[in-house]
XYZ file of C-alpha atoms in Angstrom:
322
model
C 25.517 18.232 -37.047
C 26.079 15.469 -39.595
C 23.204 15.098 -42.056
C 21.048 17.532 -40.096
C 18.495 19.449 -42.121
C 17.559 23.109 -41.837
C 14.013 24.116 -40.931
C 12.043 27.334 -40.617
C 8.738 27.818 -38.791
C 5.821 30.077 -39.678
C 3.787 30.514 -36.504
C 5.751 30.140 -33.266
C 3.562 31.410 -30.414
C 0.544 29.116 -30.489
C -0.314 26.003 -28.521
C 1.028 23.567 -31.112
C 4.230 25.334 -32.238
C 6.418 23.975 -29.381
C 5.591 20.433 -30.526
C 7.120 21.275 -33.896
C 10.177 22.814 -32.239
C 10.564 19.682 -30.119
C 10.152 17.436 -33.166
C 12.856 19.340 -35.068
C 15.203 19.038 -32.085
C 14.323 15.394 -31.364
C 15.171 14.458 -34.963
C 18.589 16.177 -34.632
C 17.785 18.952 -37.067
C 18.196 22.725 -36.910
C 15.685 25.580 -36.765
C 17.167 28.479 -38.732
C 14.328 31.000 -38.442
C 10.821 31.485 -37.099
C 8.121 34.070 -37.761
C 5.143 35.158 -35.665
C 3.283 38.445 -35.255
C 3.382 37.915 -31.483
C 6.824 38.420 -29.983
C 6.499 36.632 -26.627
C 8.328 33.521 -27.821
C 10.441 32.639 -24.797
C 9.713 28.971 -25.496
C 12.321 29.160 -28.260
C 15.053 29.390 -25.598
C 14.262 25.797 -24.662
C 14.842 24.558 -28.184
C 16.613 26.917 -30.605
C 17.819 30.138 -28.934
C 20.103 30.892 -31.905
C 17.279 30.852 -34.466
C 16.524 34.157 -36.180
C 13.096 35.513 -35.303
C 10.786 37.855 -37.205
C 7.471 39.493 -36.415
C 6.975 40.769 -39.971
C 6.254 38.367 -42.805
C 8.062 40.590 -45.310
C 11.335 40.460 -43.345
C 11.009 36.709 -42.896
C 10.427 36.364 -46.648
C 13.585 38.398 -47.354
C 15.632 36.344 -44.868
C 14.552 33.020 -46.417
C 15.304 34.304 -49.918
C 18.740 35.698 -48.987
C 19.696 32.744 -46.800
C 19.431 30.118 -49.494
C 21.377 32.321 -51.920
C 24.297 32.504 -49.490
C 26.697 29.748 -50.548
C 25.257 26.266 -50.308
C 22.908 26.999 -47.412
C 19.406 25.690 -47.807
C 16.166 25.627 -45.808
C 14.747 22.230 -46.683
C 11.500 22.235 -44.682
C 9.169 24.910 -43.342
C 6.684 24.041 -40.602
C 3.353 25.886 -40.657
C 1.327 26.374 -37.456
C -0.569 29.534 -38.352
C -4.359 30.153 -38.251
C -6.223 27.761 -40.544
C -7.176 30.289 -43.218
C -3.500 31.201 -43.768
C -2.274 27.644 -44.359
C -2.886 27.745 -48.109
C -0.895 30.957 -48.569
C 1.972 29.834 -46.328
C 2.211 26.462 -48.089
C 2.455 28.275 -51.436
C 5.215 30.508 -50.041
C 7.081 27.454 -48.761
C 6.972 25.543 -52.042
C 7.986 28.603 -54.062
C 10.865 29.155 -51.630
C 12.264 25.744 -52.567
C 11.254 23.962 -49.350
C 8.891 21.163 -48.425
C 5.894 22.196 -46.290
C 4.916 20.467 -43.041
C 1.520 21.877 -42.179
C -0.826 21.484 -39.245
C -4.377 20.318 -39.816
C -6.666 21.306 -41.336
C -4.315 21.462 -44.290
C -6.628 23.939 -46.051
C -10.276 24.930 -45.693
C -11.606 23.732 -49.060
C -10.906 20.863 -51.494
C -10.207 23.201 -54.431
C -7.192 24.525 -52.491
C -5.735 21.002 -52.604
C -6.111 20.907 -56.389
C -4.222 24.188 -56.754
C -1.451 23.080 -54.383
C -0.943 19.918 -56.455
C -0.155 22.139 -59.430
C 2.417 24.116 -57.418
C 3.948 20.873 -56.106
C 4.461 19.791 -59.696
C 5.905 23.171 -60.701
C 8.364 23.334 -57.795
C 9.195 19.669 -57.250
C 8.533 20.142 -53.522
C 6.019 18.278 -51.372
C 3.260 19.215 -48.940
C 2.956 17.112 -45.790
C -0.022 17.269 -43.441
C 0.326 16.484 -39.735
C -2.217 13.676 -39.308
C -0.726 12.363 -36.086
C -3.674 10.168 -35.086
C -2.679 7.842 -37.931
C 0.561 7.221 -36.019
C -1.112 6.533 -32.655
C -0.489 2.907 -31.651
C -4.060 2.260 -30.432
C -5.553 3.710 -33.623
C -3.192 1.692 -35.825
C -4.250 -1.423 -33.886
C -7.935 -0.543 -34.405
C -7.368 -0.076 -38.152
C -5.654 -3.481 -38.369
C -8.492 -5.139 -36.430
C -11.191 -3.550 -38.620
C -9.290 -4.384 -41.822
C -9.136 -8.073 -40.855
C -12.844 -8.126 -40.039
C -13.699 -6.431 -43.346
C -11.653 -8.992 -45.252
C -14.054 -11.628 -43.935
C -17.159 -9.483 -44.349
C -16.567 -6.538 -46.764
C -20.146 -5.292 -46.402
C -20.105 -4.961 -42.626
C -21.240 -1.569 -41.309
C -20.148 -0.461 -37.831
C -22.102 1.919 -35.577
C -19.903 4.667 -34.167
C -20.526 7.511 -31.735
C -17.895 10.246 -31.701
C -18.133 12.704 -28.799
C -15.514 15.382 -28.266
C -15.895 18.337 -25.924
C -12.925 20.547 -25.164
C -13.915 23.543 -23.026
C -12.814 26.971 -24.191
C -13.206 30.332 -22.502
C -14.577 33.595 -23.881
C -11.206 34.327 -25.514
C -11.916 31.571 -28.061
C -14.766 33.484 -29.681
C -12.795 36.735 -29.816
C -9.812 35.014 -31.430
C -9.541 33.810 -35.038
C -10.793 30.405 -33.859
C -14.248 31.847 -33.229
C -14.444 33.321 -36.753
C -15.721 30.674 -39.176
C -14.145 32.436 -42.155
C -10.738 31.996 -40.501
C -11.020 28.697 -38.617
C -13.673 26.929 -40.682
C -15.896 26.582 -37.614
C -16.079 23.997 -34.828
C -16.151 20.890 -37.063
C -13.062 22.040 -38.948
C -11.137 23.375 -35.982
C -11.545 20.519 -33.489
C -13.115 17.730 -35.544
C -11.001 17.397 -38.677
C -8.439 14.981 -37.202
C -11.195 12.673 -35.905
C -12.957 12.720 -39.273
C -9.645 11.932 -40.959
C -9.024 9.032 -38.591
C -12.510 7.557 -39.048
C -12.488 7.824 -42.848
C -8.961 6.342 -42.880
C -10.248 3.276 -41.022
C -13.837 2.921 -42.266
C -13.654 4.307 -45.802
C -14.734 7.434 -47.696
C -17.872 9.386 -46.914
C -21.124 8.537 -48.692
C -23.622 10.721 -46.821
C -23.193 13.839 -44.679
C -25.958 15.351 -42.502
C -25.811 18.143 -39.912
C -28.324 18.141 -37.043
C -26.980 21.041 -35.011
C -24.786 23.992 -35.952
C -24.008 26.774 -33.491
C -20.873 28.808 -32.828
C -19.924 26.580 -29.883
C -21.295 23.192 -31.006
C -21.734 21.151 -34.184
C -23.354 17.722 -34.437
C -24.363 15.446 -37.249
C -24.367 12.064 -38.935
C -22.142 10.680 -41.620
C -22.266 7.426 -43.502
C -18.843 6.074 -44.373
C -18.408 3.042 -46.601
C -18.250 0.733 -43.570
C -19.618 2.847 -40.712
C -22.544 4.959 -39.562
C -21.146 7.782 -37.433
C -23.118 10.009 -35.052
C -20.866 12.876 -33.975
C -20.989 15.725 -31.467
C -18.291 18.405 -31.111
C -18.323 21.344 -28.726
C -16.179 23.891 -26.886
C -18.943 24.603 -24.320
C -18.197 23.346 -20.800
C -21.916 23.172 -19.990
C -22.411 20.152 -22.258
C -19.738 18.026 -20.552
C -21.243 15.075 -18.613
C -21.651 15.717 -14.892
C -19.466 12.726 -13.948
C -16.588 14.378 -15.833
C -17.189 17.802 -14.257
C -17.183 16.253 -10.769
C -13.613 14.965 -11.188
C -12.491 18.424 -12.326
C -11.913 17.723 -16.011
C -12.806 20.191 -18.749
C -12.404 17.810 -21.678
C -14.435 14.746 -22.640
C -13.457 12.477 -25.509
C -15.253 9.263 -26.395
C -15.452 6.991 -29.415
C -17.631 3.893 -29.274
C -17.549 1.189 -31.950
C -20.653 -1.025 -31.894
C -21.276 0.119 -28.311
C -17.761 -0.653 -27.054
C -15.630 2.252 -25.837
C -12.437 2.693 -27.843
C -9.762 3.891 -25.433
C -6.966 6.095 -26.755
C -6.397 8.637 -23.994
C -2.657 7.956 -23.756
C 0.109 7.879 -26.330
C -0.156 11.479 -27.576
C 3.118 12.792 -26.118
C 5.500 12.295 -29.034
C 3.201 12.046 -32.048
C 4.622 15.187 -33.674
C 8.126 13.777 -33.356
C 6.848 10.525 -34.891
C 5.286 12.579 -37.705
C 8.600 14.297 -38.437
C 10.483 10.999 -38.295
C 7.985 9.526 -40.755
C 8.368 12.462 -43.173
C 12.175 12.526 -42.952
C 12.384 8.784 -43.627
C 10.430 9.115 -46.875
C 6.872 8.628 -45.551
C 4.451 11.320 -44.458
C 0.879 12.155 -45.459
C 0.489 14.288 -48.562
C -2.241 16.267 -50.271
C -4.402 13.329 -51.313
C -4.338 11.813 -47.822
C -5.784 15.080 -46.503
C -8.596 15.255 -49.083
C -11.197 13.031 -47.372
C -11.306 15.040 -44.157
C -11.227 18.395 -45.997
C -14.154 17.232 -48.162
C -16.086 16.291 -45.020
C -15.577 19.534 -43.079
C -16.047 21.735 -46.145
C -19.421 20.084 -46.800
C -20.467 20.403 -43.135
C -19.806 24.142 -43.369
C -22.298 24.449 -46.232
C -25.069 22.208 -44.880
C -28.154 23.481 -43.074
C -28.971 21.767 -39.743
C -32.088 19.577 -39.716
C -32.616 19.383 -35.939
C -33.712 16.260 -34.067
C -34.466 14.168 -37.130
C -32.926 10.896 -38.242
C -29.821 9.390 -36.610
C -28.766 12.227 -34.328
C -26.222 12.055 -31.507
C -27.866 11.681 -28.025
C -26.073 14.834 -26.760
C -28.146 16.907 -29.213
C -31.012 16.652 -26.732
C -28.943 18.693 -24.275
C -29.430 21.663 -26.609
C -32.491 20.947 -28.724
C -34.442 18.603 -26.442
């Protein structure tokens, strides 16, 4: 293929990996190799059946090293869709292998990891890109433009926002790495980081961070952004989903209200990974500094002690603490 670029993928069996495979294919590029400890990767037949596949990191490492030494062949990008706590290590491997990294969120678990990766970027001349696909969602871009215009007229305006996100998970969740805070970063990191990124992108950096509720299956709190007060509630427990949502058979509830008005963005998610790849390949993309705000937020949440039903807490907190 003319001008096609070569990719590799670390992590191929999870929920999000096929979106990366599709994005590579949709942008007319080639997947050379993939690595995953789990070997049930039949999904690859739909995208890149000729790609080399490894279940051992050491053999994948050897392949990548040998492959780019063979003539003029080169792996230019490596996608990373592994468990959160491994992102930092796999990004380092990618940069040192002479490739750019395209990593799922959360980019890393702690802000100091970003500082270290900036050093390695400088040493290698390669870049780290974070998949922050909500920034490419048409409805969210429109909201950002609307808020920006309003803030031009009134820079001191503060919006009131309620963020509610419940995505039901079964018992497997707590047995897997996602249920281990040392590996996933906990609920706020695992399912909240992209919402926190989106809100701080639109309403400015965080100024105050409070946690009201912190359990293995639910986190809730309050954050003051430069131009918004945000009450947030995140959970993987089906029991906390509103009855009207349960009645229609849904297991997920997502709501963002801005000054009491519901912000609707249920549609438009289908091709956001492809859009992310197109953005990166055309010279855009979101780098280390763009990821910092949301990593700061979730890292702080992890360290804070919950204060219960005090102050500006999300109404859903009463479902648990009331």
